[in-house]
mmCIF file of C-alpha atoms in Angstrom:
data_model
loop_
_atom_site.group_PDB
_atom_site.id
_atom_site.type_symbol
_atom_site.label_atom_id
_atom_site.label_comp_id
_atom_site.label_asym_id
_atom_site.label_seq_id
_atom_site.Cartn_x
_atom_site.Cartn_y
_atom_site.Cartn_z
ATOM 1 C CA MET A 445 60.178 14.486 61.746
ATOM 2 C CA ARG A 446 61.224 12.013 59.106
ATOM 3 C CA ILE A 447 58.381 9.774 59.888
ATOM 4 C CA LYS A 448 55.958 12.705 59.893
ATOM 5 C CA ASN A 449 57.076 13.764 56.424
ATOM 6 C CA LYS A 450 56.954 10.213 55.180
ATOM 7 C CA GLY A 451 53.302 9.974 56.161
ATOM 8 C CA ILE A 452 52.514 13.214 54.397
ATOM 9 C CA LEU A 453 54.265 11.949 51.194
ATOM 10 C CA THR A 454 52.238 8.698 51.358
ATOM 11 C CA ILE A 455 48.951 10.592 51.727
ATOM 12 C CA GLY A 456 49.967 12.795 48.806
ATOM 13 C CA VAL A 457 50.600 9.822 46.522
ATOM 14 C CA TRP A 458 47.354 8.157 47.417
ATOM 15 C CA GLY A 459 45.577 11.419 46.787
ATOM 16 C CA ILE A 460 46.994 11.741 43.268
ATOM 17 C CA ALA A 461 46.218 8.002 42.561
ATOM 18 C CA VAL A 462 42.588 8.507 43.698
ATOM 19 C CA LEU A 463 42.409 11.710 41.505
ATOM 20 C CA LEU A 464 43.807 9.799 38.438
ATOM 21 C CA LEU A 465 41.413 6.977 39.062
ATOM 22 C CA ILE A 466 38.387 9.449 39.150
ATOM 23 C CA LEU A 467 39.696 11.071 35.905
ATOM 24 C CA LEU A 468 40.080 7.708 34.222
ATOM 25 C CA ILE A 469 36.553 6.565 35.255
ATOM 26 C CA GLY A 470 35.206 9.835 33.948
ATOM 27 C CA TRP A 471 36.990 9.362 30.721
ATOM 28 C CA ILE A 472 35.838 5.859 30.222
ATOM 29 C CA TYR A 473 32.260 6.920 31.063
ATOM 30 C CA HIS A 474 32.346 9.705 28.485
ATOM 31 C CA ASP A 475 33.931 7.351 25.886
ATOM 32 C CA LEU A 476 31.102 4.846 26.501
ATOM 33 C CA ARG A 477 28.342 7.489 26.176
ATOM 34 C CA SER A 478 29.957 8.771 22.865
ATOM 35 C CA SER A 479 29.965 5.101 21.562
ATOM 36 C CA GLN A 480 26.255 4.808 22.410
ATOM 37 C CA VAL A 481 25.494 7.974 20.532
ATOM 38 C CA ASN A 482 27.433 6.932 17.512
ATOM 39 C CA LEU A 483 25.791 3.440 17.566
ATOM 40 C CA GLY A 484 22.224 5.096 17.557
ATOM 41 C CA ALA A 485 23.157 7.261 14.595
ATOM 42 C CA ASP A 486 24.430 4.214 12.639
ATOM 43 C CA GLN A 487 20.919 2.578 13.133
ATOM 44 C CA SER A 488 19.291 5.116 10.780
ATOM 45 C CA ILE A 489 18.003 3.619 7.550
ATOM 46 C CA ASP A 490 18.559 5.239 4.080
ATOM 47 C CA ILE A 491 16.357 4.105 1.329
ATOM 48 C CA THR A 492 18.314 3.853 -1.859
ATOM 49 C CA PRO A 493 17.347 4.753 -5.353
ATOM 50 C CA GLN A 494 17.419 0.994 -6.214
ATOM 51 C CA GLN A 495 14.877 0.321 -3.537
ATOM 52 C CA ILE A 496 12.680 3.232 -4.656
ATOM 53 C CA GLN A 497 12.841 1.777 -8.221
ATOM 54 C CA SER A 498 11.984 -1.727 -7.075
ATOM 55 C CA ILE A 499 8.884 -0.435 -5.336
ATOM 56 C CA LYS A 500 7.892 1.455 -8.469
ATOM 57 C CA ALA A 501 8.481 -1.587 -10.705
ATOM 58 C CA ILE A 502 5.597 -3.388 -8.927
ATOM 59 C CA GLY A 503 3.413 -1.222 -11.341
ATOM 60 C CA GLU A 504 -0.113 -2.220 -10.810
ATOM 61 C CA TRP A 505 -0.760 -3.239 -7.169
ATOM 62 C CA GLU A 506 -4.138 -4.888 -6.560
ATOM 63 C CA PHE A 507 -5.698 -4.424 -3.198
ATOM 64 C CA LEU A 508 -9.261 -5.728 -3.665
ATOM 65 C CA ALA A 509 -10.946 -7.961 -6.419
ATOM 66 C CA ILE A 510 -14.839 -7.924 -6.659
ATOM 67 C CA SER A 511 -16.409 -10.707 -8.603
ATOM 68 C CA ASP A 512 -19.882 -9.932 -10.085
ATOM 69 C CA GLU A 513 -22.502 -11.357 -12.389
ATOM 70 C CA GLU A 514 -25.262 -9.615 -14.003
ATOM 71 C CA MET A 515 -28.392 -10.702 -15.863
ATOM 72 C CA VAL A 516 -29.539 -8.309 -18.420
ATOM 73 C CA ASP A 517 -32.678 -8.847 -20.399
ATOM 74 C CA THR A 518 -34.428 -6.851 -23.228
ATOM 75 C CA VAL A 519 -37.865 -7.235 -24.964
ATOM 76 C CA ARG A 520 -38.753 -6.251 -28.497
ATOM 77 C CA ARG A 521 -42.540 -5.893 -28.905
ATOM 78 C CA GLY A 522 -43.947 -7.463 -32.097
ATOM 79 C CA ILE A 523 -47.375 -7.477 -33.600
ATOM 80 C CA LEU A 524 -47.985 -11.226 -32.877
ATOM 81 C CA ASN A 525 -45.114 -12.105 -30.701
ATOM 82 C CA ASP A 526 -42.535 -10.464 -28.410
ATOM 83 C CA ASP A 527 -38.884 -11.231 -28.929
ATOM 84 C CA HIS A 528 -37.017 -11.728 -25.631
ATOM 85 C CA LEU A 529 -33.279 -11.933 -24.881
ATOM 86 C CA ALA A 530 -31.743 -12.452 -21.448
ATOM 87 C CA ARG A 531 -27.941 -12.818 -20.912
ATOM 88 C CA ILE A 532 -25.665 -13.479 -18.022
ATOM 89 C CA TYR A 533 -22.374 -11.598 -17.717
ATOM 90 C CA TYR A 534 -19.401 -12.368 -15.476
ATOM 91 C CA GLY A 535 -16.750 -9.905 -14.487
ATOM 92 C CA THR A 536 -14.054 -9.118 -11.937
ATOM 93 C CA LEU A 537 -13.280 -5.596 -10.894
ATOM 94 C CA ARG A 538 -9.820 -5.212 -9.520
ATOM 95 C CA LEU A 539 -9.168 -2.141 -7.290
ATOM 96 C CA GLY A 540 -5.658 -0.786 -6.590
ATOM 97 C CA ILE A 541 -3.012 1.628 -7.639
ATOM 98 C CA ASN A 542 -0.556 2.083 -10.414
ATOM 99 C CA LEU A 543 2.882 2.989 -8.907
ATOM 100 C CA LYS A 544 3.896 4.476 -12.319
ATOM 101 C CA GLU A 545 1.575 7.380 -11.359
ATOM 102 C CA VAL A 546 3.520 8.368 -8.309
ATOM 103 C CA GLU A 547 4.458 12.095 -8.134
ATOM 104 C CA SER A 548 7.719 13.704 -7.303
ATOM 105 C CA GLY A 549 8.651 13.465 -3.630
ATOM 106 C CA TRP A 550 6.232 10.671 -3.161
ATOM 107 C CA ILE A 551 8.599 8.871 -0.720
ATOM 108 C CA VAL A 552 10.552 10.472 2.111
ATOM 109 C CA ALA A 553 12.720 8.695 4.729
ATOM 110 C CA ARG A 554 14.156 10.169 7.850
ATOM 111 C CA GLY A 555 16.009 7.696 10.192
ATOM 112 C CA ASP A 556 13.752 4.693 10.765
ATOM 113 C CA THR A 557 10.623 6.810 9.779
ATOM 114 C CA ILE A 558 9.245 6.803 6.242
ATOM 115 C CA GLU A 559 6.340 8.528 4.629
ATOM 116 C CA VAL A 560 4.810 7.659 1.282
ATOM 117 C CA THR A 561 2.135 9.285 -0.764
ATOM 118 C CA LEU A 562 0.557 6.903 -3.206
ATOM 119 C CA PRO A 563 -1.720 7.341 -6.260
ATOM 120 C CA LYS A 564 -5.479 7.298 -5.664
ATOM 121 C CA ILE A 565 -7.163 3.879 -5.626
ATOM 122 C CA GLY A 566 -9.127 3.036 -8.662
ATOM 123 C CA LEU A 567 -10.037 0.423 -11.256
ATOM 124 C CA LEU A 568 -6.928 -1.237 -12.639
ATOM 125 C CA ASP A 569 -8.533 -2.705 -15.701
ATOM 126 C CA ARG A 570 -11.384 -1.272 -17.562
ATOM 127 C CA ASP A 571 -11.968 -4.349 -19.596
ATOM 128 C CA PHE A 572 -13.254 -6.454 -16.660
ATOM 129 C CA ILE A 573 -16.156 -8.392 -18.295
ATOM 130 C CA ASP A 574 -15.184 -11.941 -19.271
ATOM 131 C CA GLU A 575 -17.051 -12.230 -22.660
ATOM 132 C CA ALA A 576 -16.002 -15.861 -23.062
ATOM 133 C CA ARG A 577 -18.150 -16.680 -19.966
ATOM 134 C CA THR A 578 -21.112 -14.701 -21.065
ATOM 135 C CA LYS A 579 -24.113 -16.986 -21.938
ATOM 136 C CA SER A 580 -27.730 -16.511 -22.997
ATOM 137 C CA PHE A 581 -30.222 -17.313 -20.265
ATOM 138 C CA TYR A 582 -33.180 -17.072 -22.562
ATOM 139 C CA GLU A 583 -33.522 -16.133 -26.242
ATOM 140 C CA SER A 584 -36.351 -15.827 -28.642
ATOM 141 C CA GLY A 585 -36.497 -14.075 -31.859
ATOM 142 C CA SER A 586 -33.679 -12.599 -33.963
ATOM 143 C CA TRP A 587 -31.016 -10.327 -32.366
ATOM 144 C CA THR A 588 -28.353 -8.342 -34.011
ATOM 145 C CA PRO A 589 -24.592 -7.835 -32.850
ATOM 146 C CA LYS A 590 -25.650 -4.191 -32.205
ATOM 147 C CA ASP A 591 -28.519 -5.441 -29.807
ATOM 148 C CA ARG A 592 -26.021 -7.620 -27.828
ATOM 149 C CA GLU A 593 -23.433 -4.868 -27.702
ATOM 150 C CA ALA A 594 -26.048 -2.595 -26.120
ATOM 151 C CA MET A 595 -26.806 -5.326 -23.399
ATOM 152 C CA LEU A 596 -23.030 -5.680 -22.802
ATOM 153 C CA LYS A 597 -22.817 -1.945 -22.123
ATOM 154 C CA ARG A 598 -25.756 -2.254 -19.614
ATOM 155 C CA ALA A 599 -24.044 -5.053 -17.825
ATOM 156 C CA TYR A 600 -20.746 -3.071 -17.667
ATOM 157 C CA HIS A 601 -22.339 -0.110 -16.116
ATOM 158 C CA ARG A 602 -24.223 -2.175 -13.526
ATOM 159 C CA MET A 603 -20.959 -3.739 -12.515
ATOM 160 C CA LEU A 604 -19.309 -0.516 -12.197
ATOM 161 C CA GLN A 605 -21.989 0.669 -9.847
ATOM 162 C CA ARG A 606 -21.876 -2.220 -7.779
ATOM 163 C CA GLY A 607 -18.121 -2.459 -7.543
ATOM 164 C CA LEU A 608 -16.896 1.185 -7.298
ATOM 165 C CA THR A 609 -18.782 2.038 -4.050
ATOM 166 C CA ALA A 610 -17.200 4.041 -1.242
ATOM 167 C CA GLN A 611 -17.396 1.009 0.931
ATOM 168 C CA ASN A 612 -15.305 -1.119 -1.514
ATOM 169 C CA LEU A 613 -12.815 1.795 -2.033
ATOM 170 C CA GLN A 614 -12.424 2.040 1.766
ATOM 171 C CA LEU A 615 -11.808 -1.609 1.971
ATOM 172 C CA ALA A 616 -9.228 -1.494 -0.760
ATOM 173 C CA GLU A 617 -7.470 1.345 1.081
ATOM 174 C CA GLN A 618 -7.287 -0.685 4.265
ATOM 175 C CA ASN A 619 -5.853 -3.742 2.463
ATOM 176 C CA GLY A 620 -3.418 -1.418 0.732
ATOM 177 C CA GLN A 621 -2.213 0.198 3.877
ATOM 178 C CA GLU A 622 -1.375 -3.260 5.420
ATOM 179 C CA GLN A 623 0.323 -4.545 2.251
ATOM 180 C CA VAL A 624 2.453 -1.474 1.827
ATOM 181 C CA ARG A 625 3.417 -1.502 5.466
ATOM 182 C CA GLN A 626 4.554 -5.122 5.205
ATOM 183 C CA VAL A 627 6.860 -4.233 2.301
ATOM 184 C CA LEU A 628 8.273 -1.208 4.193
ATOM 185 C CA ARG A 629 8.765 -3.096 7.382
ATOM 186 C CA GLY A 630 10.771 -5.661 5.481
ATOM 187 C CA MET A 631 13.068 -2.835 4.529
ATOM 188 C CA GLY A 632 13.621 -2.057 8.180
ATOM 189 C CA PHE A 633 11.347 0.982 8.796
ATOM 190 C CA LYS A 634 9.418 1.093 12.128
ATOM 191 C CA GLU A 635 7.439 4.291 11.835
ATOM 192 C CA ILE A 636 5.483 4.275 8.603
ATOM 193 C CA LYS A 637 2.959 6.866 7.319
ATOM 194 C CA ILE A 638 0.910 6.110 4.228
ATOM 195 C CA ASN A 639 -1.207 8.636 2.376
ATOM 196 C CA PHE A 640 -3.449 7.836 -0.515
ATOM 197 C CA GLN A 641 -4.505 10.522 -2.890
ATOM 198 C CA GLU A 642 -8.286 11.021 -2.740
ATOM 199 C CA SER A 643 -10.084 7.940 -3.966
ATOM 200 C CA HIS A 644 -13.606 8.328 -5.460
ATOM 201 C CA PRO A 645 -15.582 6.482 -8.076
#
C-alpha cells in the first residue's frame, strides 16, 4: 500500500510541475507578444512644430528653371528710309512653390505616414529678364526709351508663353514630388502623399 501511495504522490507532483511549466510558458509568450506590440507603437513618427517650421523656412522652392532667349524686332516706316531695331533678350523662368503660402492643416502625420498639401506651382520671380545681357542685334535710326520698353514687354510676354506651358508645369510638379519626398524620407516617413493645389499658367 505504501509503495502504491508513493507512486500516486510522485505522479501528482509531476503533474503539478508540468502544469506550472505550461503556465510559465504561456506567461512568457504573452509577455513577448505584449513587448512586440509596444515596440511597434514606439516606431511611430511624430512631426514636431520645429520640423514643420524648418520646412516652411525653405520659402521659395525651385523645381524647374527654363532659360530662354528671344529676338524682337520692330520697323518704323519713313519717307526715304525705314528705321529698324532688333534686340536679343535673355531670361530664366524659375518654376516652383512658395512655402509661405501653405494653408492651415497643410501637413498631417499619422504613424509613419504623412500627407502634405502644397501651394500651386507657378513663377517664382516675375522679373526674369536679364537686362544686363540684352543686346542690339541690328539698329538703324533713332529710338527712344519708350520704344525699347515696348520691345522689352514683347520679349517678356513671349518668354511667359514659352515657359508657362502645361508640359513645363507638369515637369516641375514631377521634380517637386521627388524633392519633397526626399526631405520627408529623411525625417523617417515611409508612406508619403503629396498634393499640389491646381497649377495652371
